[in-house]
């Protein structure tokens, strides 16, 4: 009987990939439900969220950060500017380049957009602490690998940051060190989007 599943089941890796695709579908559906009452598209919400963590970037960085085509990014920015949620200004050190900043109204909507995935939180909270920690580690590892392969946009993660010093401390709860704030921290404190992140020249650290 034991051999039945060995012979007939899809490999675990592929089942995890299918499970992630199902979650992705649910997240997209939920994003539409949240965005539409605000007169936005999910992409426009993502632009606002990106600019809230990376203010002052240009159109090319928006397209790159969201893995969307430049014309799509341009359309989203044009609509958001028309709604008064962001504005463009000349880059201080390059008058020909334009940078994007949220208006106060844009900041408020961006905060709401950041909470769109919160519908997942109760389900995640129902997992045990060890399960959540293992899940977080797995997700960070997966994102890191996909980033290195150029298959998803780059996040400002601790594990690719020049200030990250992995496993520098004996304390098993806080083995890592952030050289920027000179403080130890644990796996569950690893950040996915840190405003102080600076890309390490050799970002081969991993969670
Ligand atoms: S600066 Fe931010 S991203 Fe870099 S190690 Fe410290 S907390 Fe992590």
mmCIF file of C-alpha atoms and ligand atoms in Angstrom:
data_model
loop_
_atom_site.group_PDB
_atom_site.id
_atom_site.type_symbol
_atom_site.label_atom_id
_atom_site.label_comp_id
_atom_site.label_asym_id
_atom_site.label_seq_id
_atom_site.Cartn_x
_atom_site.Cartn_y
_atom_site.Cartn_z
ATOM 1 C CA UNK A 1 0.000 0.000 0.000
ATOM 2 C CA UNK A 2 2.824 2.379 0.827
ATOM 3 C CA UNK A 3 4.106 2.127 -2.747
ATOM 4 C CA UNK A 4 0.811 3.420 -4.151
ATOM 5 C CA UNK A 5 1.504 7.048 -3.252
ATOM 6 C CA UNK A 6 5.159 6.760 -4.239
ATOM 7 C CA UNK A 7 4.080 5.654 -7.691
ATOM 8 C CA UNK A 8 1.006 7.816 -8.256
ATOM 9 C CA UNK A 9 1.473 11.065 -6.403
ATOM 10 C CA UNK A 10 2.796 14.190 -8.056
ATOM 11 C CA UNK A 11 6.226 15.085 -6.599
ATOM 12 C CA UNK A 12 6.034 17.343 -3.534
ATOM 13 C CA UNK A 13 7.875 20.178 -5.310
ATOM 14 C CA UNK A 14 5.205 20.333 -7.997
ATOM 15 C CA UNK A 15 2.358 20.115 -5.468
ATOM 16 C CA UNK A 16 3.867 23.077 -3.602
ATOM 17 C CA UNK A 17 4.076 24.998 -6.892
ATOM 18 C CA UNK A 18 0.388 24.253 -7.589
ATOM 19 C CA UNK A 19 -0.540 25.307 -4.042
ATOM 20 C CA UNK A 20 1.313 28.611 -4.505
ATOM 21 C CA UNK A 21 -0.501 29.163 -7.814
ATOM 22 C CA UNK A 22 -3.843 28.652 -6.019
ATOM 23 C CA UNK A 23 -2.854 31.184 -3.375
ATOM 24 C CA UNK A 24 -1.779 33.597 -6.105
ATOM 25 C CA UNK A 25 -5.206 33.317 -7.750
ATOM 26 C CA UNK A 26 -6.940 34.036 -4.437
ATOM 27 C CA UNK A 27 -4.668 37.021 -3.779
ATOM 28 C CA UNK A 28 -5.360 38.476 -7.235
ATOM 29 C CA UNK A 29 -9.129 38.022 -6.827
ATOM 30 C CA UNK A 30 -9.011 39.679 -3.440
ATOM 31 C CA UNK A 31 -6.892 42.556 -4.755
ATOM 32 C CA UNK A 32 -9.554 43.287 -7.404
ATOM 33 C CA UNK A 33 -12.296 43.231 -4.746
ATOM 34 C CA UNK A 34 -10.367 45.719 -2.623
ATOM 35 C CA UNK A 35 -9.163 47.937 -5.468
ATOM 36 C CA UNK A 36 -12.389 48.437 -7.398
ATOM 37 C CA UNK A 37 -14.340 50.333 -4.680
ATOM 38 C CA UNK A 38 -11.424 52.779 -4.538
ATOM 39 C CA UNK A 39 -11.511 53.279 -8.292
ATOM 40 C CA UNK A 40 -8.134 51.598 -8.697
ATOM 41 C CA UNK A 41 -6.751 48.529 -10.409
ATOM 42 C CA UNK A 42 -4.530 46.099 -8.488
ATOM 43 C CA UNK A 43 -1.566 47.367 -10.548
ATOM 44 C CA UNK A 44 -2.247 50.955 -9.535
ATOM 45 C CA UNK A 45 -2.440 49.801 -5.901
ATOM 46 C CA UNK A 46 0.896 48.052 -6.316
ATOM 47 C CA UNK A 47 2.442 51.244 -7.718
ATOM 48 C CA UNK A 48 1.265 53.161 -4.648
ATOM 49 C CA UNK A 49 2.600 50.463 -2.325
ATOM 50 C CA UNK A 50 5.962 50.435 -4.118
ATOM 51 C CA UNK A 51 6.291 54.220 -3.922
ATOM 52 C CA UNK A 52 5.477 54.150 -0.209
ATOM 53 C CA UNK A 53 8.539 51.959 0.392
ATOM 54 C CA UNK A 54 10.737 53.421 -2.371
ATOM 55 C CA UNK A 55 9.834 57.112 -2.734
ATOM 56 C CA UNK A 56 11.639 59.066 -5.413
ATOM 57 C CA UNK A 57 12.130 56.261 -7.922
ATOM 58 C CA UNK A 58 11.492 56.765 -11.623
ATOM 59 C CA UNK A 59 9.143 55.125 -14.080
ATOM 60 C CA UNK A 60 11.703 52.517 -15.147
ATOM 61 C CA UNK A 61 12.185 51.416 -11.535
ATOM 62 C CA UNK A 62 8.410 51.145 -11.088
ATOM 63 C CA UNK A 63 8.189 48.857 -14.126
ATOM 64 C CA UNK A 64 11.175 46.829 -12.931
ATOM 65 C CA UNK A 65 9.971 46.634 -9.321
ATOM 66 C CA UNK A 66 6.558 45.303 -10.317
ATOM 67 C CA UNK A 67 7.741 43.190 -13.263
ATOM 68 C CA UNK A 68 5.372 44.996 -15.607
ATOM 69 C CA UNK A 69 5.942 46.499 -19.055
ATOM 70 C CA UNK A 70 7.008 50.160 -19.164
ATOM 71 C CA UNK A 71 3.816 51.227 -21.022
ATOM 72 C CA UNK A 72 1.712 49.534 -18.305
ATOM 73 C CA UNK A 73 3.669 51.355 -15.602
ATOM 74 C CA UNK A 74 3.332 54.611 -17.530
ATOM 75 C CA UNK A 75 -0.465 54.196 -17.803
ATOM 76 C CA UNK A 76 -0.806 53.430 -14.086
ATOM 77 C CA UNK A 77 1.334 56.429 -13.116
ATOM 78 C CA UNK A 78 -0.610 58.733 -15.456
ATOM 79 C CA UNK A 79 -3.938 57.660 -13.913
ATOM 80 C CA UNK A 80 -2.617 57.980 -10.352
ATOM 81 C CA UNK A 81 -1.227 61.420 -11.120
ATOM 82 C CA UNK A 82 -4.608 62.399 -12.550
ATOM 83 C CA UNK A 83 -6.273 61.264 -9.318
ATOM 84 C CA UNK A 84 -3.875 63.417 -7.316
ATOM 85 C CA UNK A 85 -2.286 60.391 -5.611
ATOM 86 C CA UNK A 86 1.260 60.994 -6.847
ATOM 87 C CA UNK A 87 3.264 63.729 -8.474
ATOM 88 C CA UNK A 88 6.328 63.902 -10.666
ATOM 89 C CA UNK A 89 9.305 66.130 -10.088
ATOM 90 C CA UNK A 90 12.751 66.578 -11.596
ATOM 91 C CA UNK A 91 15.528 64.545 -10.070
ATOM 92 C CA UNK A 92 17.746 66.934 -8.060
ATOM 93 C CA UNK A 93 21.008 65.739 -9.656
ATOM 94 C CA UNK A 94 19.608 65.165 -13.153
ATOM 95 C CA UNK A 95 17.096 67.700 -14.407
ATOM 96 C CA UNK A 96 16.119 65.493 -17.349
ATOM 97 C CA UNK A 97 15.007 62.561 -15.173
ATOM 98 C CA UNK A 98 11.636 62.489 -13.425
ATOM 99 C CA UNK A 99 11.025 60.939 -10.026
ATOM 100 C CA UNK A 100 7.729 59.996 -8.401
ATOM 101 C CA UNK A 101 6.418 60.832 -4.941
ATOM 102 C CA UNK A 102 3.106 60.081 -3.254
ATOM 103 C CA UNK A 103 0.885 62.961 -2.276
ATOM 104 C CA UNK A 104 -0.651 62.859 1.245
ATOM 105 C CA UNK A 105 -3.784 61.347 -0.341
ATOM 106 C CA UNK A 106 -1.587 58.793 -2.094
ATOM 107 C CA UNK A 107 0.099 57.868 1.192
ATOM 108 C CA UNK A 108 -3.298 57.213 2.770
ATOM 109 C CA UNK A 109 -4.458 55.012 -0.127
ATOM 110 C CA UNK A 110 -1.080 53.219 -0.190
ATOM 111 C CA UNK A 111 -1.537 52.281 3.465
ATOM 112 C CA UNK A 112 -4.895 50.759 2.608
ATOM 113 C CA UNK A 113 -3.423 48.942 -0.396
ATOM 114 C CA UNK A 114 -0.704 47.459 1.804
ATOM 115 C CA UNK A 115 -3.426 45.760 3.838
ATOM 116 C CA UNK A 116 -5.020 44.029 0.832
ATOM 117 C CA UNK A 117 -3.216 40.710 1.579
ATOM 118 C CA UNK A 118 -4.360 40.847 5.224
ATOM 119 C CA UNK A 119 -7.234 38.489 4.464
ATOM 120 C CA UNK A 120 -4.573 35.755 4.629
ATOM 121 C CA UNK A 121 -3.522 36.665 8.180
ATOM 122 C CA UNK A 122 -6.197 34.686 10.115
ATOM 123 C CA UNK A 123 -5.316 31.530 8.188
ATOM 124 C CA UNK A 124 -1.601 32.087 8.741
ATOM 125 C CA UNK A 125 -2.207 32.798 12.424
ATOM 126 C CA UNK A 126 -3.957 29.451 12.752
ATOM 127 C CA UNK A 127 -0.635 27.700 12.049
ATOM 128 C CA UNK A 128 1.560 26.799 14.992
ATOM 129 C CA UNK A 129 4.560 29.015 15.715
ATOM 130 C CA UNK A 130 7.069 26.422 14.411
ATOM 131 C CA UNK A 131 4.956 26.055 11.258
ATOM 132 C CA UNK A 132 4.901 29.822 10.723
ATOM 133 C CA UNK A 133 8.664 30.081 11.265
ATOM 134 C CA UNK A 134 9.343 27.236 8.843
ATOM 135 C CA UNK A 135 6.925 28.782 6.332
ATOM 136 C CA UNK A 136 8.666 32.181 6.603
ATOM 137 C CA UNK A 137 12.073 30.563 6.132
ATOM 138 C CA UNK A 138 10.804 28.637 3.128
ATOM 139 C CA UNK A 139 9.255 31.716 1.532
ATOM 140 C CA UNK A 140 12.401 33.799 2.033
ATOM 141 C CA UNK A 141 14.519 31.024 0.545
ATOM 142 C CA UNK A 142 12.169 30.707 -2.417
ATOM 143 C CA UNK A 143 12.078 34.467 -3.051
ATOM 144 C CA UNK A 144 15.869 34.697 -2.748
ATOM 145 C CA UNK A 145 16.371 31.906 -5.282
ATOM 146 C CA UNK A 146 13.854 33.365 -7.737
ATOM 147 C CA UNK A 147 15.485 36.799 -7.422
ATOM 148 C CA UNK A 148 18.918 35.375 -8.158
ATOM 149 C CA UNK A 149 17.482 33.657 -11.219
ATOM 150 C CA UNK A 150 15.938 36.943 -12.348
ATOM 151 C CA UNK A 151 12.436 35.446 -12.305
ATOM 152 C CA UNK A 152 10.830 37.897 -9.877
ATOM 153 C CA UNK A 153 11.517 41.555 -9.077
ATOM 154 C CA UNK A 154 14.177 42.310 -6.488
ATOM 155 C CA UNK A 155 12.947 42.959 -2.954
ATOM 156 C CA UNK A 156 14.827 44.931 -0.322
ATOM 157 C CA UNK A 157 15.428 41.829 1.781
ATOM 158 C CA UNK A 158 17.845 41.441 4.670
ATOM 159 C CA UNK A 159 19.430 38.432 3.022
ATOM 160 C CA UNK A 160 20.616 40.531 0.068
ATOM 161 C CA UNK A 161 21.604 43.571 2.137
ATOM 162 C CA UNK A 162 25.157 44.750 2.618
ATOM 163 C CA UNK A 163 24.429 45.344 6.308
ATOM 164 C CA UNK A 164 23.294 41.747 6.922
ATOM 165 C CA UNK A 165 25.656 39.577 8.959
ATOM 166 C CA UNK A 166 24.153 36.075 9.162
ATOM 167 C CA UNK A 167 24.785 33.818 12.158
ATOM 168 C CA UNK A 168 27.151 36.161 13.997
ATOM 169 C CA UNK A 169 25.753 35.505 17.491
ATOM 170 C CA UNK A 170 25.492 32.506 19.811
ATOM 171 C CA UNK A 171 21.920 33.381 20.809
ATOM 172 C CA UNK A 172 19.781 30.932 18.798
ATOM 173 C CA UNK A 173 16.811 33.317 18.996
ATOM 174 C CA UNK A 174 18.825 36.220 17.564
ATOM 175 C CA UNK A 175 21.766 34.825 15.608
ATOM 176 C CA UNK A 176 21.961 37.529 12.899
ATOM 177 C CA UNK A 177 23.270 41.085 13.043
ATOM 178 C CA UNK A 178 22.246 44.276 11.267
ATOM 179 C CA UNK A 179 25.379 46.392 10.910
ATOM 180 C CA UNK A 180 23.324 49.488 10.094
ATOM 181 C CA UNK A 181 21.556 49.661 13.455
ATOM 182 C CA UNK A 182 24.201 47.499 15.166
ATOM 183 C CA UNK A 183 21.673 45.083 16.652
ATOM 184 C CA UNK A 184 21.122 41.316 16.717
ATOM 185 C CA UNK A 185 17.940 39.821 15.305
ATOM 186 C CA UNK A 186 16.310 36.473 14.623
ATOM 187 C CA UNK A 187 14.980 34.625 11.596
ATOM 188 C CA UNK A 188 11.444 35.823 12.215
ATOM 189 C CA UNK A 189 12.695 39.445 12.182
ATOM 190 C CA UNK A 190 14.201 39.109 8.696
ATOM 191 C CA UNK A 191 12.676 41.843 6.546
ATOM 192 C CA UNK A 192 11.223 41.487 3.096
ATOM 193 C CA UNK A 193 11.080 45.214 2.295
ATOM 194 C CA UNK A 194 13.427 47.389 4.355
ATOM 195 C CA UNK A 195 13.690 51.111 3.567
ATOM 196 C CA UNK A 196 17.352 51.141 4.667
ATOM 197 C CA UNK A 197 18.314 48.164 2.482
ATOM 198 C CA UNK A 198 21.423 48.504 0.317
ATOM 199 C CA UNK A 199 22.212 45.705 -2.074
ATOM 200 C CA UNK A 200 25.317 43.702 -1.179
ATOM 201 C CA UNK A 201 27.835 43.467 -3.999
ATOM 202 C CA UNK A 202 27.938 39.720 -3.449
ATOM 203 C CA UNK A 203 24.458 38.905 -2.144
ATOM 204 C CA UNK A 204 24.964 35.200 -1.603
ATOM 205 C CA UNK A 205 23.677 35.154 1.942
ATOM 206 C CA UNK A 206 20.586 33.064 2.488
ATOM 207 C CA UNK A 207 18.052 32.534 5.232
HETATM 208 S S1 LIG B 1 19.463 47.565 6.921
HETATM 209 FE FE1 LIG B 1 17.406 46.648 6.779
HETATM 210 S S2 LIG B 1 17.619 45.093 5.160
HETATM 211 FE FE2 LIG B 1 19.681 45.640 5.820
HETATM 212 S S3 LIG B 1 20.182 44.070 7.366
HETATM 213 FE FE3 LIG B 1 19.414 45.916 8.463
HETATM 214 S S4 LIG B 1 17.200 45.482 8.713
HETATM 215 FE FE4 LIG B 1 17.950 44.060 7.132
#
